[in-house]
PDB file of C-alpha atoms in Angstrom:
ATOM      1  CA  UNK A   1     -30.055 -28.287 -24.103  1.00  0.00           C
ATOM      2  CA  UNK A   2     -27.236 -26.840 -25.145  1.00  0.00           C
ATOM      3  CA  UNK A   3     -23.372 -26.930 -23.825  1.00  0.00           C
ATOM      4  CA  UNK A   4     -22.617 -22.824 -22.953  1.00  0.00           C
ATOM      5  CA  UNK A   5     -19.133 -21.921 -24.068  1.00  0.00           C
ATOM      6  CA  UNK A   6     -16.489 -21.975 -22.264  1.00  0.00           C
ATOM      7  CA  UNK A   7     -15.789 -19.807 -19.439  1.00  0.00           C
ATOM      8  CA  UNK A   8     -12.876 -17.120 -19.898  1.00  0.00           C
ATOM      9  CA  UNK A   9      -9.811 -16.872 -17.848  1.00  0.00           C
ATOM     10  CA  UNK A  10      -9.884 -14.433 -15.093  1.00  0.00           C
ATOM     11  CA  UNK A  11      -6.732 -12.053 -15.313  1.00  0.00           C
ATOM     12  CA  UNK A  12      -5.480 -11.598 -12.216  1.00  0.00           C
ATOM     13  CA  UNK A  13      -1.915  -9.289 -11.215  1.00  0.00           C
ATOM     14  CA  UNK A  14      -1.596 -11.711  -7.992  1.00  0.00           C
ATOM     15  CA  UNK A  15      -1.180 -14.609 -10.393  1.00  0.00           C
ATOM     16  CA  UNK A  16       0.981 -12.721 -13.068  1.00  0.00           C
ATOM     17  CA  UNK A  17       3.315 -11.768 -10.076  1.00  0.00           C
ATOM     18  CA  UNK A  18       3.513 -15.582  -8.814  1.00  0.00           C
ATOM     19  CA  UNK A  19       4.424 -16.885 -12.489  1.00  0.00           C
ATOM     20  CA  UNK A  20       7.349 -13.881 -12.409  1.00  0.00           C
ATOM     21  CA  UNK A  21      10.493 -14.743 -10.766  1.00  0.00           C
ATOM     22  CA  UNK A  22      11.779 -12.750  -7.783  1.00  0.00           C
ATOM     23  CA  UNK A  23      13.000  -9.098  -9.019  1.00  0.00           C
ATOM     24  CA  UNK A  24      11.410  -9.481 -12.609  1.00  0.00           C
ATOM     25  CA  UNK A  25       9.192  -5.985 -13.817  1.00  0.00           C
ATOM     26  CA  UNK A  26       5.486  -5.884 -13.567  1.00  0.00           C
ATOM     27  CA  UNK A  27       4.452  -8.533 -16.035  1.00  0.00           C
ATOM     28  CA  UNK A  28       2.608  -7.809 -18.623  1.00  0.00           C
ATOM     29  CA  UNK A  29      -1.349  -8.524 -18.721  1.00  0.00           C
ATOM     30  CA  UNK A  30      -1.357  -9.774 -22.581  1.00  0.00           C
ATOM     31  CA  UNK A  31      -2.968 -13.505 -23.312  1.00  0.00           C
ATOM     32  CA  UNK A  32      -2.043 -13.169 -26.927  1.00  0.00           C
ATOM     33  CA  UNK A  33      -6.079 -12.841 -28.001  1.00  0.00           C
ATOM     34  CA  UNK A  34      -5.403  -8.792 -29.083  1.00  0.00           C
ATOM     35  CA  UNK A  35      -8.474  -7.588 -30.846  1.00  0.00           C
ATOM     36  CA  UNK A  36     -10.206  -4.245 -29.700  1.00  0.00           C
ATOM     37  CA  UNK A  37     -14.019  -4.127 -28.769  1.00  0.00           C
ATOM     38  CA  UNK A  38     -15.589  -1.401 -30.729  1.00  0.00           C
ATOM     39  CA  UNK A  39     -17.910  -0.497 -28.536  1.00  0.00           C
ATOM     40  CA  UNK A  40     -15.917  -0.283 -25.421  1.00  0.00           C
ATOM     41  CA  UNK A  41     -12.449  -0.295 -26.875  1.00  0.00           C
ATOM     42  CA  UNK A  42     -10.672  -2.612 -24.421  1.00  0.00           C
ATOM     43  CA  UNK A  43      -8.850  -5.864 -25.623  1.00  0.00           C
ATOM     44  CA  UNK A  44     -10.814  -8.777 -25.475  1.00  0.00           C
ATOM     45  CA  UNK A  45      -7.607 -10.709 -23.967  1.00  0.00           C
ATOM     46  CA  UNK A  46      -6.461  -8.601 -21.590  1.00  0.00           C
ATOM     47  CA  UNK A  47      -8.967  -5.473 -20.721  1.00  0.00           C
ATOM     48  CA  UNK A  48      -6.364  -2.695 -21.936  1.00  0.00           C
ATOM     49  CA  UNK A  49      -7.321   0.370 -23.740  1.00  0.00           C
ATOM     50  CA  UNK A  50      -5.096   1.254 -26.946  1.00  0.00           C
ATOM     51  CA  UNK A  51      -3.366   3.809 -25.476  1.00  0.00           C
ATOM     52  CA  UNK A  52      -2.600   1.672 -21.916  1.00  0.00           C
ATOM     53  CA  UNK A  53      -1.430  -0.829 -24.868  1.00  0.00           C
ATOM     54  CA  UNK A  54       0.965   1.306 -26.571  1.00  0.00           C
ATOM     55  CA  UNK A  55       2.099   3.196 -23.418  1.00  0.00           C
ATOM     56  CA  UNK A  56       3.168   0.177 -21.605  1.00  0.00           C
ATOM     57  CA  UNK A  57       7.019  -0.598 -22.805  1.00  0.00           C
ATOM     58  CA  UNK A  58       7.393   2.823 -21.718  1.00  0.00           C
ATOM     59  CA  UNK A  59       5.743   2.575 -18.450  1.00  0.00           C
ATOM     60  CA  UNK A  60       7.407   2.745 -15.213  1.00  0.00           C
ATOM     61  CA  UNK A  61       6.507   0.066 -12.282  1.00  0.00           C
ATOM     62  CA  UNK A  62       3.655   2.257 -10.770  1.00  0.00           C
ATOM     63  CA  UNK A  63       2.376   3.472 -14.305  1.00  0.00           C
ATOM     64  CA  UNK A  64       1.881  -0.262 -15.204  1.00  0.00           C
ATOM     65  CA  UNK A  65       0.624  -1.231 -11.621  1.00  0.00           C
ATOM     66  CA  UNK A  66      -2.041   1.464 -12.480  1.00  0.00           C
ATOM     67  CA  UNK A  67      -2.325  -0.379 -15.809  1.00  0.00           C
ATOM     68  CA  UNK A  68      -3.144  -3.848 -14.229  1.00  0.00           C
ATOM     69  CA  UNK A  69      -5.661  -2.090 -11.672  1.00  0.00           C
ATOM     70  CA  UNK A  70      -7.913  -0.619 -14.257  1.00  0.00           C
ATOM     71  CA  UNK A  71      -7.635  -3.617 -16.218  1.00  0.00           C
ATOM     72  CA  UNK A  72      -9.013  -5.643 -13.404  1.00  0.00           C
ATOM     73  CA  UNK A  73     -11.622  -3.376 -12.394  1.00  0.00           C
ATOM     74  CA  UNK A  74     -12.945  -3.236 -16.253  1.00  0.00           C
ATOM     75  CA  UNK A  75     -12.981  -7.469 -15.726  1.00  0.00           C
ATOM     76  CA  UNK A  76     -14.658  -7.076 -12.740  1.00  0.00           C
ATOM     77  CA  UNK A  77     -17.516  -4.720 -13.855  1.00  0.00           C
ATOM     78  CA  UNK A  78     -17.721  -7.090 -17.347  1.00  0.00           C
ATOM     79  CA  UNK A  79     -18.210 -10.440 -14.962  1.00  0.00           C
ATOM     80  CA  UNK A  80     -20.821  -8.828 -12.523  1.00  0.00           C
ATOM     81  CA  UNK A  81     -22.782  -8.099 -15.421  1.00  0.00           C
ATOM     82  CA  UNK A  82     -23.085 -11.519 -16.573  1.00  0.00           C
ATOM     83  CA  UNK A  83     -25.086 -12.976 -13.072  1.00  0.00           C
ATOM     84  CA  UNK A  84     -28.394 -13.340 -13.216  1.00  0.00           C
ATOM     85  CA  UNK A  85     -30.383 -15.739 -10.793  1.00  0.00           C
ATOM     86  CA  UNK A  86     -29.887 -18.612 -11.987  1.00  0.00           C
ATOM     87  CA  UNK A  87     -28.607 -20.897 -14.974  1.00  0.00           C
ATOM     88  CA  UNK A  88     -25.631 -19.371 -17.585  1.00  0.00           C
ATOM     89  CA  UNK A  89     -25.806 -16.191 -19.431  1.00  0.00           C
ATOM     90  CA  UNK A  90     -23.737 -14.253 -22.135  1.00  0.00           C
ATOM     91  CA  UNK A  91     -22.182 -10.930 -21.170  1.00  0.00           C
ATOM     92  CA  UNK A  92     -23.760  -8.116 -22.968  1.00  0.00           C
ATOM     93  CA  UNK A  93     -20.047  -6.716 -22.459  1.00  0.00           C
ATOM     94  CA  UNK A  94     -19.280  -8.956 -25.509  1.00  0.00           C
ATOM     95  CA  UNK A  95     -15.938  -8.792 -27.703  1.00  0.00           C
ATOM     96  CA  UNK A  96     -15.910  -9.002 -31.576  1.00  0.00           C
ATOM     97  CA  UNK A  97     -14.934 -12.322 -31.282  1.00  0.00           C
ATOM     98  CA  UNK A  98     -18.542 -14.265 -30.125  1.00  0.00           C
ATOM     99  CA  UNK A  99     -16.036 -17.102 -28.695  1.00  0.00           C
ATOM    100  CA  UNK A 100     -14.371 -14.721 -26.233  1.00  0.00           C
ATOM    101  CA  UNK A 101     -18.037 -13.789 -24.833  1.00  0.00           C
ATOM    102  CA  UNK A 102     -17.647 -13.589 -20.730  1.00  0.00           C
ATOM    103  CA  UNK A 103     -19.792 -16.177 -19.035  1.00  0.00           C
ATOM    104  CA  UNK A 104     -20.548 -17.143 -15.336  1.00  0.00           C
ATOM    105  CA  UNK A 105     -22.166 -19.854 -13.844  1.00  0.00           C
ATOM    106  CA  UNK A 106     -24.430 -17.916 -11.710  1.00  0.00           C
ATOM    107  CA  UNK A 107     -24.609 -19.713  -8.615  1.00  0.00           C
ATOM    108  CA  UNK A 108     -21.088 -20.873  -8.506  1.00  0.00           C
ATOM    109  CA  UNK A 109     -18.514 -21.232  -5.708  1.00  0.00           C
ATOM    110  CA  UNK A 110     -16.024 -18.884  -7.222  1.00  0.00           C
ATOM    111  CA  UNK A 111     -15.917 -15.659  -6.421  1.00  0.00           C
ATOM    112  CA  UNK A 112     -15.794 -12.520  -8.636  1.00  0.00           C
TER     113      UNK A 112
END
């Protein structure tokens, strides 16, 4: 049997905004992994479309809270497809990368 890979990092704004100190902007939801899926053109790092990419130095506060929402909800959608019954599976959301494929234990703890 083999070891499945590992499992990817949930984004999440709530943690972002705990890192940030008190008063800082909306942090940014880049992990530094920056390489476009082709077939649904969202980062593999951080869920964010091109244009939400280039658009967001010149975001306001609510533009970028927008930002983070979608960005979650595209995560969200990408990790519910990954249960099935039982045992591990690989996303069929995958990224061009085959190491940054989601993953999900299917019975686990966690929630989505």
């Amino acid at each position: 049997m083999t070891t499945p890979p590992p499992v990817r990092q949930l984004l999440s704004l709530a943690d972002a905004l705990r890192r940030s100190p008190t008063g800082a902007p909306v942090p940014s939801p880049c992990v530094g992994v920056c390489r476009i899926d082709a077939t649904t053109g969202w980062c593999a790092g951080c869920w964010r479309t091109l244009d939400e990419i280039a658009a967001w130095g010149s975001s306001d506060a609510a533009q970028r809270l927008r930002i983070w929402a979608e960005a979650e909800r595209r995560q969200a959608l990408a990790f519910r497809a990954v249960i099935r019954d039982d045992g591990w599976r690989t996303s069929a959301a995958k990224t061009t990368d085959t190491g940054s494929r989601c993953q999900e234990k299917a019975h686990s703890s966690d929630p989505l």
